mmCIF file of C-alpha atoms (C1' of nucleotides) and ligand atoms in Angstrom:
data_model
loop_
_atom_site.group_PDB
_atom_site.id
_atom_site.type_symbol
_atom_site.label_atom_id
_atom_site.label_comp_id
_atom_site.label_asym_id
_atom_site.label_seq_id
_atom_site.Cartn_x
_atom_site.Cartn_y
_atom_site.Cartn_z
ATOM 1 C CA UNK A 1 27.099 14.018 18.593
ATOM 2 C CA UNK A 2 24.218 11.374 18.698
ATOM 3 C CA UNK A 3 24.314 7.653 17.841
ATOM 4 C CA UNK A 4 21.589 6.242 16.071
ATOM 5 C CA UNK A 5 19.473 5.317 19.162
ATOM 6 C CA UNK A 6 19.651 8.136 21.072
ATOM 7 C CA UNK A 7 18.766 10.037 17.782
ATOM 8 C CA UNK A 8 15.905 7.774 18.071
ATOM 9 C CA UNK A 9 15.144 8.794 21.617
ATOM 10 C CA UNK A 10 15.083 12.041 20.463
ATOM 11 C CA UNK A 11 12.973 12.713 17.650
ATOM 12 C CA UNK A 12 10.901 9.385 17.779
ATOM 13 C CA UNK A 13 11.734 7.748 14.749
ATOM 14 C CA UNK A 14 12.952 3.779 15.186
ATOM 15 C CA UNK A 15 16.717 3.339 14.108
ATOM 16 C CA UNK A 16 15.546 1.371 11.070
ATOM 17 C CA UNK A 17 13.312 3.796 10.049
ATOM 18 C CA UNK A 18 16.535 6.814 10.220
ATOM 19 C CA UNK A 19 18.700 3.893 8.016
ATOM 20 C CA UNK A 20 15.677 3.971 5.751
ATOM 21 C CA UNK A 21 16.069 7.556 5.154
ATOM 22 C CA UNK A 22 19.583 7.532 4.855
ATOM 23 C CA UNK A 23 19.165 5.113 2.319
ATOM 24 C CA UNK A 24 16.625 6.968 0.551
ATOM 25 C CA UNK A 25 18.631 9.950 0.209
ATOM 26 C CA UNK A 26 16.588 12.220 3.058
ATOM 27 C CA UNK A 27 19.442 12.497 6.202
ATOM 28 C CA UNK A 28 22.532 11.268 6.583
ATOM 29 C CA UNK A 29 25.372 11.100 9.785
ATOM 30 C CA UNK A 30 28.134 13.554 9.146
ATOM 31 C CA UNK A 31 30.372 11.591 10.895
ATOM 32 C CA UNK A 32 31.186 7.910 10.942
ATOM 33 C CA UNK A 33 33.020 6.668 13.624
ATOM 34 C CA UNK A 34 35.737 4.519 12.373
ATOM 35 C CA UNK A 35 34.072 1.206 13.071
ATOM 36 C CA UNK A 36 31.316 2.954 10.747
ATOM 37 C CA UNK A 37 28.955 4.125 13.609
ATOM 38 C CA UNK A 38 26.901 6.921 12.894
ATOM 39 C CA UNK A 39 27.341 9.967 14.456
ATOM 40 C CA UNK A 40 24.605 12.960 14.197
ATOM 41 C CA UNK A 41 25.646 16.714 15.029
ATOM 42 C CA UNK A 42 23.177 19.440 15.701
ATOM 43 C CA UNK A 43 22.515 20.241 11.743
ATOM 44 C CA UNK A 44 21.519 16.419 11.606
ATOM 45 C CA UNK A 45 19.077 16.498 14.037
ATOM 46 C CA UNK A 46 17.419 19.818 13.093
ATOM 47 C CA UNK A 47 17.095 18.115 9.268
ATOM 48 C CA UNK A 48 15.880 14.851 10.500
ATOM 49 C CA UNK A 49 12.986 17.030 12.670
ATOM 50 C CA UNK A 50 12.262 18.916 9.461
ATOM 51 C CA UNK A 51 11.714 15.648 7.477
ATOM 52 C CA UNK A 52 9.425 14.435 10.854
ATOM 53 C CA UNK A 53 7.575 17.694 10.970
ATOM 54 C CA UNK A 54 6.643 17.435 7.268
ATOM 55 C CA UNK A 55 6.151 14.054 7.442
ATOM 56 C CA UNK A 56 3.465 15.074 10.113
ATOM 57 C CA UNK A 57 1.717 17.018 7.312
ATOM 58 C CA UNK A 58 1.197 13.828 5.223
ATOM 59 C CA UNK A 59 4.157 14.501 2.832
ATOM 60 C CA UNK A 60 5.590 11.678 0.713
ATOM 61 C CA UNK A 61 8.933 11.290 1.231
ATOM 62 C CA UNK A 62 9.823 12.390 -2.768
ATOM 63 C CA UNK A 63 7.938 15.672 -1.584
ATOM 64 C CA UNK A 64 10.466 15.639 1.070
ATOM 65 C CA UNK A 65 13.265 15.385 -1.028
ATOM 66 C CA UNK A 66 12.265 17.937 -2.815
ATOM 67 C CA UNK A 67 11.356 20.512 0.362
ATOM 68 C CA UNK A 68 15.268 19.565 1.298
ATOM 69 C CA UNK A 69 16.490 20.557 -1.413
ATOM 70 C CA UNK A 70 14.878 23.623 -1.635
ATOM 71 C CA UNK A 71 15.930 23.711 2.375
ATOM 72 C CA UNK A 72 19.477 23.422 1.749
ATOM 73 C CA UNK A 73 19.621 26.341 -0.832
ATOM 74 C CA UNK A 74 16.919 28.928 0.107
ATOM 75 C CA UNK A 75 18.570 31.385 -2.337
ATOM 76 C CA UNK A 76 18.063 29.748 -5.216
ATOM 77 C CA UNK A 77 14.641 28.707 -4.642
ATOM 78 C CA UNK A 78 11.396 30.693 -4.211
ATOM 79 C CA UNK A 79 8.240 30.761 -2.251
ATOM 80 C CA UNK A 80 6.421 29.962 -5.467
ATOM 81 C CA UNK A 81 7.980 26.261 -5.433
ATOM 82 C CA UNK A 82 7.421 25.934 -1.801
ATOM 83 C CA UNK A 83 3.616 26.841 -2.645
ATOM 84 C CA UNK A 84 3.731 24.368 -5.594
ATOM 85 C CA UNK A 85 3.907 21.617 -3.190
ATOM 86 C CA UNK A 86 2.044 22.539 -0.324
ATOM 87 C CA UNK A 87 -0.860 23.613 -2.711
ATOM 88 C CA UNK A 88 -0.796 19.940 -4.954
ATOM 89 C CA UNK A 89 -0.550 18.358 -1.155
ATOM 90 C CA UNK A 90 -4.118 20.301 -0.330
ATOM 91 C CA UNK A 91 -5.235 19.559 -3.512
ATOM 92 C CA UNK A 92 -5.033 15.387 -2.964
ATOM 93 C CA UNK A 93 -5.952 16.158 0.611
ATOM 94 C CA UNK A 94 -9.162 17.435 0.137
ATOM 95 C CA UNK A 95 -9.677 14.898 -3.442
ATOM 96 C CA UNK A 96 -9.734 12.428 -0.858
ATOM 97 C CA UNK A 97 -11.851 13.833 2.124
ATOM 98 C CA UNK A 98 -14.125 13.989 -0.767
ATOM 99 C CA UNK A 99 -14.192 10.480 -1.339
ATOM 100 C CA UNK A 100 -14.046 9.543 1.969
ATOM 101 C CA UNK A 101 -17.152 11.947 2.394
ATOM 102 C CA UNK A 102 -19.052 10.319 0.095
ATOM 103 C CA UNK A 103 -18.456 6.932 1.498
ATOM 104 C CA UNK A 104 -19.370 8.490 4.943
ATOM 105 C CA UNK A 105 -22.650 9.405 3.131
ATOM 106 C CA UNK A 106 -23.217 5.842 1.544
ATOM 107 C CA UNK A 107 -22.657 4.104 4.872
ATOM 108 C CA UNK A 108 -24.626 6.342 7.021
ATOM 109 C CA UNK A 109 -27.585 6.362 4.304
ATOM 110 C CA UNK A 110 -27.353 2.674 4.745
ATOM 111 C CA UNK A 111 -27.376 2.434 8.269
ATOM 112 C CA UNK A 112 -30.147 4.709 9.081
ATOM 113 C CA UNK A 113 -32.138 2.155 6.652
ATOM 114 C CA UNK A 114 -31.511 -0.849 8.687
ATOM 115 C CA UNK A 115 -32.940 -2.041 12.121
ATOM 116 C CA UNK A 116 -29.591 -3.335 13.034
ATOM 117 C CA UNK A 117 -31.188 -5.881 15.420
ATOM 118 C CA UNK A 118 -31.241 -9.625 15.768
ATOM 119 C CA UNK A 119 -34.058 -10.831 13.281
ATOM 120 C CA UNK A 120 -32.764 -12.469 10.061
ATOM 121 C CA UNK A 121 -31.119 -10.774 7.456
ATOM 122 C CA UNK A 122 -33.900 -11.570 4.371
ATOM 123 C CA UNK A 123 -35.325 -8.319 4.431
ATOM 124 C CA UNK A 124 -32.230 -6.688 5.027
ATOM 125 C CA UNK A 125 -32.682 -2.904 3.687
ATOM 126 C CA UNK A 126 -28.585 -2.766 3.585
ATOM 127 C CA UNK A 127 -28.361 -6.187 2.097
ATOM 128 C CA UNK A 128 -30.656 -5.468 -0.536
ATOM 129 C CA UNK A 129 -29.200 -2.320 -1.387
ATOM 130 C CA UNK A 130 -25.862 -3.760 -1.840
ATOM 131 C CA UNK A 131 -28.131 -5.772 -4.835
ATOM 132 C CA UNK A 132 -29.297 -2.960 -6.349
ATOM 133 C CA UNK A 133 -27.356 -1.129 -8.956
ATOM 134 C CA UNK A 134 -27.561 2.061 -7.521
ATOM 135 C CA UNK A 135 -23.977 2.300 -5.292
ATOM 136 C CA UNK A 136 -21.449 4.087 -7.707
ATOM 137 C CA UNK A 137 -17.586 4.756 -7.152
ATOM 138 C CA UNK A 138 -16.682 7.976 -5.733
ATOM 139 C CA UNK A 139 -14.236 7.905 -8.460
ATOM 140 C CA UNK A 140 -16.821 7.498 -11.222
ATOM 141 C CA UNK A 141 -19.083 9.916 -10.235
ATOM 142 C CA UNK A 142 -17.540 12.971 -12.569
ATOM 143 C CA UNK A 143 -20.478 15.652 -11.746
ATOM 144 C CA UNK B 1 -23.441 -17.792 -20.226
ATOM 145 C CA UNK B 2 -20.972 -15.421 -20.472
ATOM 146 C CA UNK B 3 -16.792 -15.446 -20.954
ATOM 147 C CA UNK B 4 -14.825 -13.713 -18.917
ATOM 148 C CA UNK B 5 -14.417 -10.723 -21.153
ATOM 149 C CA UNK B 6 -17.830 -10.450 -21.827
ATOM 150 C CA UNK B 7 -18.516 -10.115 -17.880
ATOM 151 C CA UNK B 8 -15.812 -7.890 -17.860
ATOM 152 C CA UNK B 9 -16.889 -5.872 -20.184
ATOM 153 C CA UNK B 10 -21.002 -5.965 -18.349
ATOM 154 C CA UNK B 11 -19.265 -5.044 -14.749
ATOM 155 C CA UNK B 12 -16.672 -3.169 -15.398
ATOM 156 C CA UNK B 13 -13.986 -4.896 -13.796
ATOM 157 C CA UNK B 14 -10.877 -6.451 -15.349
ATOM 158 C CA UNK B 15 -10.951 -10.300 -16.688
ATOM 159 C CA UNK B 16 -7.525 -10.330 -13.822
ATOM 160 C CA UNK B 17 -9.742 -8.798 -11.139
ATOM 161 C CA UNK B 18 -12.023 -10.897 -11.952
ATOM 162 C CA UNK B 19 -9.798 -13.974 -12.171
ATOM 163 C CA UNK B 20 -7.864 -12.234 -8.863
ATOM 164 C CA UNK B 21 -11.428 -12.370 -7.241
ATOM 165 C CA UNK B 22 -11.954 -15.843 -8.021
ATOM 166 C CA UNK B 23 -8.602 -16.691 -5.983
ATOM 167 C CA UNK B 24 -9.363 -14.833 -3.108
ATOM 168 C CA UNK B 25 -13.083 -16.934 -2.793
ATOM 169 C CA UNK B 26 -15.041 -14.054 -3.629
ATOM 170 C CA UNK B 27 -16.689 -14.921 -6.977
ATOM 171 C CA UNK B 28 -16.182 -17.900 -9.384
ATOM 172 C CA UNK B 29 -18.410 -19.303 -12.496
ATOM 173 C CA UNK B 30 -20.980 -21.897 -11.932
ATOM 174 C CA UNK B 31 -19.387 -23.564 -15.082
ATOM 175 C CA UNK B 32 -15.834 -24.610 -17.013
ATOM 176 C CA UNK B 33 -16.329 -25.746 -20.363
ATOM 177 C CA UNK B 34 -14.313 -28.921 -20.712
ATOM 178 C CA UNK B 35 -11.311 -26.919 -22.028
ATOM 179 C CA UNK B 36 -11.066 -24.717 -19.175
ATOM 180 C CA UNK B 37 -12.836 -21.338 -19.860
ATOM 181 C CA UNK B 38 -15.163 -20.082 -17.199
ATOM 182 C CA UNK B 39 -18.850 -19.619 -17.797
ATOM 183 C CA UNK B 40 -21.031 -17.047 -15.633
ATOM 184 C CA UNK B 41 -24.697 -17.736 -15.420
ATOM 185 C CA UNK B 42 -27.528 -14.995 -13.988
ATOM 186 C CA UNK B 43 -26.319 -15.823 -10.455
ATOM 187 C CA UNK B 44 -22.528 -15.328 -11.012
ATOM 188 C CA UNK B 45 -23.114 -12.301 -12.253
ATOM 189 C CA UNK B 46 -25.278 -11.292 -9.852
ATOM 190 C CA UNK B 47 -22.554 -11.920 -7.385
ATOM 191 C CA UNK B 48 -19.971 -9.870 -9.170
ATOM 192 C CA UNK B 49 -22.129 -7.309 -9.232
ATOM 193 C CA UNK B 50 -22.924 -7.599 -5.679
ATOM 194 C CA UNK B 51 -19.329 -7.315 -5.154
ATOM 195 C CA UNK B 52 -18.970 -4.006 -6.778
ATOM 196 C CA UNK B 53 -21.188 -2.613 -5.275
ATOM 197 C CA UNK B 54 -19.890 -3.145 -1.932
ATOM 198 C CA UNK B 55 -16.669 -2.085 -3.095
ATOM 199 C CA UNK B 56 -17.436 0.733 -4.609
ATOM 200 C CA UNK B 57 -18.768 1.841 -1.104
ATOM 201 C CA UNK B 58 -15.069 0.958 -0.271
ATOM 202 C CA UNK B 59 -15.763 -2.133 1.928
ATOM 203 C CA UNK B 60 -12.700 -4.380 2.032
ATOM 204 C CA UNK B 61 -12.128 -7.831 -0.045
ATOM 205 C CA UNK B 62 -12.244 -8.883 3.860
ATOM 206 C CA UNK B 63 -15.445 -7.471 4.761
ATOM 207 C CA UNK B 64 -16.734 -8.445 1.072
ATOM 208 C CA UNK B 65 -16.531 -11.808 1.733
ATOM 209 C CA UNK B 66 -17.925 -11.840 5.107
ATOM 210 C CA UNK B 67 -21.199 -9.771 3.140
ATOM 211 C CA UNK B 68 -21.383 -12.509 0.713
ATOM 212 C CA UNK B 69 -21.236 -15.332 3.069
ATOM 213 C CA UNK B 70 -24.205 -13.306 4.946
ATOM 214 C CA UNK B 71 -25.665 -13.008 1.286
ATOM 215 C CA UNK B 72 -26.082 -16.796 0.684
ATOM 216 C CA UNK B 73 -27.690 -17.484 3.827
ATOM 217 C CA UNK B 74 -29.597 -14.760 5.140
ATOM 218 C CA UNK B 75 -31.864 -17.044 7.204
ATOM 219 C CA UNK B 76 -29.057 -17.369 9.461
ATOM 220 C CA UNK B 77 -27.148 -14.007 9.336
ATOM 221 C CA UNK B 78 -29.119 -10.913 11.332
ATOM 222 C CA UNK B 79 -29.106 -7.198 10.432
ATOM 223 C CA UNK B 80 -27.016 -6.747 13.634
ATOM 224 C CA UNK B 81 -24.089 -8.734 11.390
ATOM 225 C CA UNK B 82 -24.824 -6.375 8.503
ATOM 226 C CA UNK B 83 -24.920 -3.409 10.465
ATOM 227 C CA UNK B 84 -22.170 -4.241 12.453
ATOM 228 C CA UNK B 85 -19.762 -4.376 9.662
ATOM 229 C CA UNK B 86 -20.877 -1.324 8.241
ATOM 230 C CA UNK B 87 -20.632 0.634 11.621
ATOM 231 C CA UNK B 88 -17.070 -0.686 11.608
ATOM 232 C CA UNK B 89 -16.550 0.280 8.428
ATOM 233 C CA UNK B 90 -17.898 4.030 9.032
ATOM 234 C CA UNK B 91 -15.949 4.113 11.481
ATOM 235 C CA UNK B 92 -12.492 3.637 9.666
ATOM 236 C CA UNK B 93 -14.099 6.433 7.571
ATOM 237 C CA UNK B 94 -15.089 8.833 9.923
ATOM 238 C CA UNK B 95 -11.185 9.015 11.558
ATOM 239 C CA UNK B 96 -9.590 9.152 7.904
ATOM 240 C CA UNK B 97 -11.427 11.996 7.329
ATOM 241 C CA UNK B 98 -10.655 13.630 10.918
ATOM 242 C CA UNK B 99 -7.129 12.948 9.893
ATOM 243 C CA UNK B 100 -7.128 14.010 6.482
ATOM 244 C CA UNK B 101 -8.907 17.635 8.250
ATOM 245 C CA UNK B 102 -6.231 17.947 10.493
ATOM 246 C CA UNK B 103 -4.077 18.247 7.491
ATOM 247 C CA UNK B 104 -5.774 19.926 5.950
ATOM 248 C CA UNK B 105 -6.041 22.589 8.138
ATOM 249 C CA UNK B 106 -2.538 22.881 8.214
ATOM 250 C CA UNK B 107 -1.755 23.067 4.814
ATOM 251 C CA UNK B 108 -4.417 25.640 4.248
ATOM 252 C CA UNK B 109 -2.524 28.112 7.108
ATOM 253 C CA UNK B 110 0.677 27.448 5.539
ATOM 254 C CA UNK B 111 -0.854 27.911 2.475
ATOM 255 C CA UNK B 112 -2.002 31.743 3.656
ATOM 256 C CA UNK B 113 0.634 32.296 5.643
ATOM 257 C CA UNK B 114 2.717 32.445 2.613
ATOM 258 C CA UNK B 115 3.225 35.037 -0.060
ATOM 259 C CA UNK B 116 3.769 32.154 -3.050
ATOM 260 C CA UNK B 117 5.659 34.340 -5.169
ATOM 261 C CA UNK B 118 8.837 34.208 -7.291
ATOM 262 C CA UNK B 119 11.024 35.745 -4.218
ATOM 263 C CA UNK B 120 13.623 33.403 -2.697
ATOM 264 C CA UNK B 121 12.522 31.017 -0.043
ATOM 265 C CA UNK B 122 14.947 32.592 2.607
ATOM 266 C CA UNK B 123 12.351 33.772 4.780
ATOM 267 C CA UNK B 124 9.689 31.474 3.283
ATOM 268 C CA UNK B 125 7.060 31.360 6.379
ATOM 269 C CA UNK B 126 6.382 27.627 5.413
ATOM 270 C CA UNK B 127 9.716 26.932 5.449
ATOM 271 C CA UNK B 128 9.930 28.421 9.041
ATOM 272 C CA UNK B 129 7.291 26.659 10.372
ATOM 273 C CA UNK B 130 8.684 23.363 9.220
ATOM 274 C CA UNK B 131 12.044 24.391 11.082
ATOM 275 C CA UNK B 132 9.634 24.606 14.021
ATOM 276 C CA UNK B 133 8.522 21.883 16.576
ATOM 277 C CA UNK B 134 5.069 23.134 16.334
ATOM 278 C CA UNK B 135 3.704 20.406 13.508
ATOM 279 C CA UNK B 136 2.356 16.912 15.413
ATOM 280 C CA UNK B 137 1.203 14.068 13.711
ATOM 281 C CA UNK B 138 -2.787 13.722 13.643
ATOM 282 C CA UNK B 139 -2.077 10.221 15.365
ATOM 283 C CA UNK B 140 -0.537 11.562 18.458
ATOM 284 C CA UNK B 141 -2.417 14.155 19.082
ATOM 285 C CA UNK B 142 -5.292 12.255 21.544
ATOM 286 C CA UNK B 143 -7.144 15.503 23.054
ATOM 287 C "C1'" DG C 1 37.992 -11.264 29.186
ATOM 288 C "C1'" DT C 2 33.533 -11.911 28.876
ATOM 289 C "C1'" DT C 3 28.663 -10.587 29.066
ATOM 290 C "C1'" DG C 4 25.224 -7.679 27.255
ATOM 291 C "C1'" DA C 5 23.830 -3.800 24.830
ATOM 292 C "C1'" DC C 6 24.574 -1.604 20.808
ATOM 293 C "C1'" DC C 7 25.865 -1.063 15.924
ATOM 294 C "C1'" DT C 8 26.603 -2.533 10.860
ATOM 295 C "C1'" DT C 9 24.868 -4.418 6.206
ATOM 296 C "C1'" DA C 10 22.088 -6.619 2.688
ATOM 297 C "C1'" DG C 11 18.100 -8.110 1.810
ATOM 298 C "C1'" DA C 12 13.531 -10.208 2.754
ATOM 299 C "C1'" DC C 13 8.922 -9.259 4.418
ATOM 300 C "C1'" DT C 14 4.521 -6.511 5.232
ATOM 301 C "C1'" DT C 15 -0.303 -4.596 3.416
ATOM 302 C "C1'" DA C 16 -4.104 -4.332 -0.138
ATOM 303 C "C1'" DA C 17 -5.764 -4.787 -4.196
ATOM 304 C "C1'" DC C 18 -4.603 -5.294 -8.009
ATOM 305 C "C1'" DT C 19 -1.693 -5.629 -12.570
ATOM 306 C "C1'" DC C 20 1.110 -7.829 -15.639
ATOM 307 C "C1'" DT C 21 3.848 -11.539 -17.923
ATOM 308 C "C1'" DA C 22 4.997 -15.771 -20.138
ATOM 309 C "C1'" DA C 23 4.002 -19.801 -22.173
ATOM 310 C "C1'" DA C 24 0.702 -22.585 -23.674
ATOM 311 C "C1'" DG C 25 -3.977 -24.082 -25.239
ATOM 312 C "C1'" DT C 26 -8.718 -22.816 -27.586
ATOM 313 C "C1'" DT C 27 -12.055 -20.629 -30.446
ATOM 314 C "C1'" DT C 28 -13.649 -17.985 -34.316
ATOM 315 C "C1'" DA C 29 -13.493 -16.078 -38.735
ATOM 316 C "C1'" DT C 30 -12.017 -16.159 -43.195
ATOM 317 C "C1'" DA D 1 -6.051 -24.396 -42.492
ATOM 318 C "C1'" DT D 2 -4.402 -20.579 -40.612
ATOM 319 C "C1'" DA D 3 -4.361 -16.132 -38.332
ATOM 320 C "C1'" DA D 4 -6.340 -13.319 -34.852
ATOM 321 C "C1'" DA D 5 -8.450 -13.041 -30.755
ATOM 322 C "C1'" DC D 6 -9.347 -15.144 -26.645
ATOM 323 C "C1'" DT D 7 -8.461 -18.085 -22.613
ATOM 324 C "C1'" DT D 8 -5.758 -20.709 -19.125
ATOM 325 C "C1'" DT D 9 -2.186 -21.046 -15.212
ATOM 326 C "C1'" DA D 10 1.456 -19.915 -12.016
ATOM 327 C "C1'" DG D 11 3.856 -16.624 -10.458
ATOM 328 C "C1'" DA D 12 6.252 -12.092 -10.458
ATOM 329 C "C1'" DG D 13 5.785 -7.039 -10.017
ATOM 330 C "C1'" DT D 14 3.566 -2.641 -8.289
ATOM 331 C "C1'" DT D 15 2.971 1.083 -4.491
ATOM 332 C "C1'" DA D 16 4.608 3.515 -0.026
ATOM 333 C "C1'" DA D 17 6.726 3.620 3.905
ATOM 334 C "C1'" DG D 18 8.362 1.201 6.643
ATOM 335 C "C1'" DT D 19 9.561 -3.259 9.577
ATOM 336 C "C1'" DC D 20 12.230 -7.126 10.555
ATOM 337 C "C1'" DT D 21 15.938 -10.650 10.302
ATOM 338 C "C1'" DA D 22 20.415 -12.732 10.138
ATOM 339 C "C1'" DA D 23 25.029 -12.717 10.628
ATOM 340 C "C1'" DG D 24 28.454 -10.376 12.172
ATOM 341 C "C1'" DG D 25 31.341 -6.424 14.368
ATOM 342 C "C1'" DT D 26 31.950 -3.026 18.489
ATOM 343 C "C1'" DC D 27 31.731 -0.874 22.897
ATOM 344 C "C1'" DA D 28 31.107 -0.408 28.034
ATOM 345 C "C1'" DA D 29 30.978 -2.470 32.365
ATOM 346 C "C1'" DC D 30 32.285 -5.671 35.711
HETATM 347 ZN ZN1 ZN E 1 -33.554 -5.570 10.089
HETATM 348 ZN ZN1 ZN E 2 -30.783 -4.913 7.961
HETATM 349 ZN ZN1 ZN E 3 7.439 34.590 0.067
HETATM 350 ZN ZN1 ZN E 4 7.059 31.271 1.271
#
DNA sequence: GTTGACCTTAGACTTAACTCTAAAGTTTAT
DNA sequence: ATAAACTTTAGAGTTAAGTCTAAGGTCAAC
């Protein structure tokens, strides 16, 4: 049985951060000493390193909750949900590489265009582009 | 001269954002008419629009207002300034997206590994490899 | 028997960029 | 002259996932 800081130790999450999840609903300590120390037993740790390992994905923690639930009763639950999430996960994953993508292609446009060295920014190609009307949101941009 | 709707309405950005902007020193009207309401001439606009752009290309309010304080006195601002913040700026990008691949990656051979059907998640193989220690976070992994 | 390390809780704070509300004043149209 | 639409301000709320603090209780060692 673990206290809270050599939980800590373990999986490398801060104290605070374990209370946080308790409080949210995600792992709890079995046991409470009488004092009210927590005390985690081998099921405890093995949830709190699934809810780091997703975490490590990029899961939300309501995504979480849900893969826990699903966790805790594997019988009543099928691959299909598990897929569900993983799948909408990918899906915002890549919506925002693609964003990011197209700022990458905005920025590097822009940089190739301008000298980048010490004379005065008047004719600044990146300056004046930044005028110009032509920079639209990656969001916008439906096509 | 224009309200503040009527600007909001040309740019595209909420009379609050607008109002939020003016706050945060970014953009404010050249003129109040004695009763309060804010007035945007050619130049104010100008500015907003300036600002939109640059955030559209996902600078930050931060590095906005650094562009603008370039903008009004490019005699004494060099490219290296404006190419320094963008570099910075593609920068941020760039490891987003190497992060957001990482995941990516791994949600993709989950994704596969996985039949995704209406079977119970009892031997569900993404499951399994959440069980397992095998998942890092893209920040720790340095190699 | 006291020092120091650890634990508890509730609740405030952080970041960024908005977004909204309330209460009041102004303008425009009929 | 009155209703509708617009504007003003200060300030609170939103989001996610923590992060930190204060004030107090507990445990181990010396
Ligand atoms: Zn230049
Ligand atoms: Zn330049
Ligand atoms: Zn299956
Ligand atoms: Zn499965």
């Amino acid at each position: 049985m673990l206290k809270i800081s050599e939980l800590s130790a373990k999986v490398g999450l801060s104290a605070h951060t374990l209370r946080f999840y308790e409080k949210n609903g995600l792992v709890n300590a079995s046991v409470r000493s009488e004092s009210g120390y927590r005390y985690y037993n081998d099921a405890d740790v093995k949830r709190v390193e699934f809810v780091k390992s997703a975490r490590n994905i990029g899961f939300s923690l309501d995504d979480i909750s849900t893969l826990l639930s699903i966790r805790v009763d594997k019988q009543s639950h099928s691959c299909q949900e598990v897929t569900d999430i993983t799948q909408n996960k990918l899906d915002e994953v890549n919506s925002k590489i693609a964003e990011l993508q197209s700022m990458q292609k905005i920025l590097q446009i822009l940089l190739d265009s301008c000298c980048g060295g010490p004379e005065n920014a008047i004719h600044c190609s990146i300056m004046e582009a930044l005028e110009d009307h032509e920079i639209q949101s990656p969001h916008e941009g439906v096509s």
